[in-house]
Short mmCIF file of C-alpha atoms in Angstrom, two decimals:
data_model
loop_
_atom_site.label_atom_id
_atom_site.label_comp_id
_atom_site.label_asym_id
_atom_site.label_seq_id
_atom_site.Cartn_x
_atom_site.Cartn_y
_atom_site.Cartn_z
CA MET C 1 0.00 0.00 0.00
CA SER C 2 1.30 3.43 -0.93
CA LYS C 3 2.44 5.80 1.79
CA LEU C 4 1.16 8.71 -0.33
CA LEU C 5 -2.20 10.38 0.12
CA PRO C 6 -4.76 9.64 -2.61
CA TYR C 7 -6.15 13.18 -2.86
CA LEU C 8 -6.52 16.55 -1.16
CA ASN C 9 -10.24 16.90 -2.01
CA ALA C 10 -12.20 13.67 -1.83
CA ASP C 11 -15.33 15.09 -3.45
CA LEU C 12 -13.71 16.75 -6.50
CA ILE C 13 -12.12 15.66 -9.75
CA GLU C 14 -8.55 16.52 -8.82
CA ALA C 15 -5.53 16.78 -11.12
CA GLY C 16 -1.95 16.63 -9.89
CA CYS C 17 0.75 18.58 -11.75
CA ASP C 18 4.53 18.48 -11.76
CA GLU C 19 7.39 19.33 -14.10
CA ALA C 20 10.85 18.04 -14.98
CA GLY C 21 13.92 19.81 -16.28
CA ARG C 22 13.85 23.18 -14.56
CA GLY C 23 17.53 23.10 -13.68
CA CYS C 24 18.79 21.86 -17.03
CA LEU C 25 21.08 23.79 -19.36
CA ALA C 26 19.46 22.37 -22.49
CA GLY C 27 16.16 21.08 -23.76
CA PRO C 28 12.58 21.93 -22.83
CA VAL C 29 10.87 21.89 -19.48
CA VAL C 30 8.26 19.13 -19.52
CA ALA C 31 5.15 18.96 -17.34
CA ALA C 32 2.44 16.40 -16.73
CA ALA C 33 -1.08 16.51 -15.34
CA VAL C 34 -2.73 13.36 -13.97
CA ILE C 35 -6.21 12.60 -12.66
CA LEU C 36 -6.22 9.31 -10.76
CA PRO C 37 -9.25 7.32 -9.62
CA HIS C 38 -9.85 7.47 -5.86
CA ASP C 39 -9.11 3.77 -5.50
CA PHE C 40 -5.73 3.95 -7.25
CA ASP C 41 -2.91 2.44 -5.24
CA ASN C 42 0.63 1.37 -6.04
CA GLU C 43 3.22 0.81 -3.35
CA LEU C 44 6.07 1.72 -5.73
CA LEU C 45 4.68 5.17 -6.57
CA ASN C 46 6.72 8.03 -5.12
CA ASP C 47 8.42 11.27 -6.05
CA SER C 48 10.26 10.41 -9.29
CA LYS C 49 13.56 11.64 -7.80
CA GLN C 50 13.29 8.88 -5.18
CA LEU C 51 12.88 6.18 -7.83
CA THR C 52 15.38 4.47 -10.10
CA GLU C 53 15.10 4.92 -13.84
CA ARG C 54 13.85 1.34 -14.12
CA GLN C 55 11.15 1.95 -11.50
CA ARG C 56 9.98 5.11 -13.27
CA TYR C 57 9.60 3.31 -16.59
CA LYS C 58 7.84 0.43 -14.87
CA LEU C 59 5.32 2.84 -13.36
CA ARG C 60 4.63 4.89 -16.48
CA PRO C 61 2.38 2.39 -18.33
CA ILE C 62 0.56 1.58 -15.08
CA ILE C 63 -0.21 5.27 -14.52
CA GLU C 64 -1.28 5.75 -18.14
CA GLU C 65 -3.56 2.73 -18.03
CA LYS C 66 -5.18 3.39 -14.65
CA ALA C 67 -5.51 7.19 -14.78
CA ILE C 68 -8.87 8.76 -15.53
CA ALA C 69 -6.91 11.24 -17.65
CA TRP C 70 -3.27 12.18 -18.16
CA ALA C 71 -1.31 14.51 -20.41
CA VAL C 72 2.24 15.67 -20.99
CA ALA C 73 3.32 19.01 -22.47
CA GLU C 74 6.52 20.97 -22.96
CA VAL C 75 7.87 24.49 -23.26
CA SER C 76 10.93 24.83 -25.48
CA ASN C 77 14.32 26.23 -24.53
CA VAL C 78 13.60 29.22 -26.81
CA GLU C 79 10.41 29.97 -24.90
CA ILE C 80 12.27 29.50 -21.60
CA ASP C 81 14.76 32.17 -22.66
CA GLU C 82 11.90 34.50 -23.59
CA ILE C 83 9.73 34.19 -20.46
CA ASN C 84 12.15 32.70 -17.81
CA ILE C 85 12.15 29.21 -16.36
CA LEU C 86 9.54 29.78 -13.63
CA ASN C 87 6.97 31.12 -16.08
CA ALA C 88 7.89 28.37 -18.55
CA SER C 89 7.37 25.67 -15.90
CA ILE C 90 3.92 27.03 -15.08
CA LEU C 91 3.07 27.38 -18.78
CA ALA C 92 4.04 23.74 -19.36
CA MET C 93 1.68 22.67 -16.56
CA HIS C 94 -1.12 24.79 -18.04
CA ARG C 95 -0.52 23.18 -21.44
CA ALA C 96 -0.70 19.72 -19.87
CA LEU C 97 -3.96 20.64 -18.14
CA ASP C 98 -5.30 21.92 -21.47
CA LYS C 99 -4.70 18.49 -23.01
CA LEU C 100 -6.58 16.50 -20.35
CA THR C 101 -9.64 14.68 -21.69
CA GLU C 102 -11.40 15.20 -18.34
CA ARG C 103 -11.80 18.70 -16.94
CA PRO C 104 -10.46 18.93 -13.38
CA GLN C 105 -12.41 20.69 -10.64
CA PHE C 106 -9.29 21.27 -8.56
CA VAL C 107 -5.54 21.26 -9.26
CA ILE C 108 -2.75 20.37 -6.82
CA VAL C 109 0.73 21.46 -7.84
CA ASP C 110 4.20 20.49 -6.65
CA GLY C 111 6.13 23.47 -5.29
CA ASN C 112 5.08 26.91 -4.08
CA LYS C 113 4.51 28.84 -7.31
CA PHE C 114 1.63 28.60 -9.75
CA LYS C 115 -0.66 30.89 -11.74
CA LYS C 116 -4.40 30.39 -11.77
CA TYR C 117 -5.52 27.98 -14.45
CA ARG C 118 -8.74 29.22 -16.06
CA ASP C 119 -11.43 29.24 -13.36
CA VAL C 120 -10.16 26.11 -11.60
CA PRO C 121 -9.07 26.51 -7.97
CA HIS C 122 -5.63 25.18 -7.05
CA GLN C 123 -3.29 24.49 -4.16
CA THR C 124 0.51 24.51 -4.28
CA ILE C 125 2.17 21.89 -2.08
CA VAL C 126 5.87 22.00 -1.23
CA LYS C 127 7.36 18.55 -1.88
CA GLY C 128 3.92 17.51 -3.04
CA ASP C 129 5.41 14.83 -5.28
CA GLY C 130 6.31 12.95 -2.10
CA LYS C 131 2.90 13.49 -0.49
CA TYR C 132 0.11 13.01 -3.06
CA MET C 133 -0.33 10.21 -5.57
CA SER C 134 -1.46 12.34 -8.50
CA ILE C 135 1.50 14.72 -8.17
CA ALA C 136 3.89 11.79 -7.85
CA ALA C 137 2.33 10.21 -10.94
CA ALA C 138 2.75 13.51 -12.81
CA SER C 139 6.38 13.67 -11.73
CA VAL C 140 7.01 10.17 -13.13
CA LEU C 141 5.40 10.99 -16.48
CA ALA C 142 7.15 14.35 -16.81
CA LYS C 143 10.53 12.85 -15.96
CA THR C 144 10.31 9.81 -18.24
CA TYR C 145 8.94 11.72 -21.22
CA ARG C 146 11.62 14.37 -20.85
CA ASP C 147 14.34 11.73 -20.52
CA ASP C 148 13.09 10.09 -23.73
CA LEU C 149 13.26 13.43 -25.50
CA MET C 150 16.79 14.17 -24.31
CA LYS C 151 17.93 10.72 -25.49
CA GLN C 152 16.58 11.60 -28.94
CA LEU C 153 18.38 14.96 -28.91
CA HIS C 154 21.56 13.16 -27.87
CA ASN C 155 21.54 11.40 -31.24
CA GLU C 156 21.60 14.81 -32.93
CA PHE C 157 24.28 16.29 -30.65
CA PRO C 158 26.23 13.43 -29.01
CA ASP C 159 29.09 15.61 -27.72
CA TYR C 160 27.14 16.59 -24.59
CA ASN C 161 26.09 13.07 -23.51
CA TRP C 162 22.48 14.10 -22.95
CA ALA C 163 21.54 10.42 -23.01
CA LYS C 164 23.16 10.22 -19.59
CA ASN C 165 22.98 13.71 -18.04
CA LYS C 166 19.62 14.66 -19.66
CA GLY C 167 20.83 18.25 -20.07
CA TYR C 168 21.61 18.87 -16.40
CA PRO C 169 24.71 20.96 -15.55
CA THR C 170 27.22 18.18 -14.99
CA VAL C 171 30.94 18.89 -15.25
CA GLU C 172 31.01 16.81 -18.43
CA HIS C 173 28.18 18.84 -19.96
CA ARG C 174 29.76 22.19 -19.10
CA LYS C 175 33.14 21.10 -20.46
CA ALA C 176 31.51 20.00 -23.72
CA ILE C 177 29.90 23.43 -24.09
CA GLU C 178 33.27 25.04 -23.44
CA ARG C 179 34.91 22.76 -25.99
CA VAL C 180 32.42 22.77 -28.90
CA GLY C 181 30.00 25.59 -28.06
CA ALA C 182 26.25 25.74 -27.51
CA THR C 183 23.51 24.17 -29.63
CA LYS C 184 20.08 25.36 -30.70
CA TYR C 185 18.69 23.41 -27.73
CA HIS C 186 20.71 25.21 -25.06
CA ARG C 187 19.10 27.81 -22.81
CA MET C 188 21.12 30.89 -23.59
CA THR C 189 19.91 32.81 -20.52
CA PHE C 190 21.41 30.14 -18.25
CA GLN C 191 24.99 30.06 -16.99
CA LEU C 192 26.19 27.45 -19.46
CA VAL C 193 29.80 27.15 -18.38
CA ASP C 194 31.64 27.51 -15.11
CA PRO C 195 31.58 31.26 -14.36
CA GLN C 196 35.30 31.07 -13.59
CA LEU C 197 35.95 30.18 -17.22
CA SER C 198 35.84 32.69 -20.04
CA PHE C 199 33.70 31.69 -22.97
CA ASP C 200 32.64 33.47 -26.14
CA PHE C 201 29.61 32.13 -27.97
CA GLY C 202 30.63 34.13 -31.02
CA GLU C 203 33.68 32.01 -31.64
#
């Protein structure tokens, strides 16, 4: 039996939202929205960061099959540079909510920042992906779909090893940027290389 809570509002159609990729140097931010049935239970389900990659991919088809509705959406690195990563993360969650086949009556969101979605009331929950099933499920979908995307982009630009680091600011990733420059998928408003190093994107 899961240690997570099944819902915040027992009498409402409730969607959980979470995103993946906020801290990355490259690629989009990806968000998911999930509406689970009240009787959903899976003892493996947890915050995606607490799960192994294998566990996340094991859970994904279970979530997709059992959910009343689920959706995944993204905001590109170009859009992130235009509106900043916080706004982009919220926009990705709104886009995921837009794609749901069932209209939620309430939205619970991981974190402490969100903008009102249409006329639907919401509640932000710090570390909500470790407290509520629907947010945890959204975190699993967002993470796995984003990882799949970064593995695809790795085939286009293998120098950065996105298949492994998924665009996060590892030493290897930063050194690759320093060595061969940035790609069209990099977030140019982010600190792409170690600030102690000099780097000219015009070279």
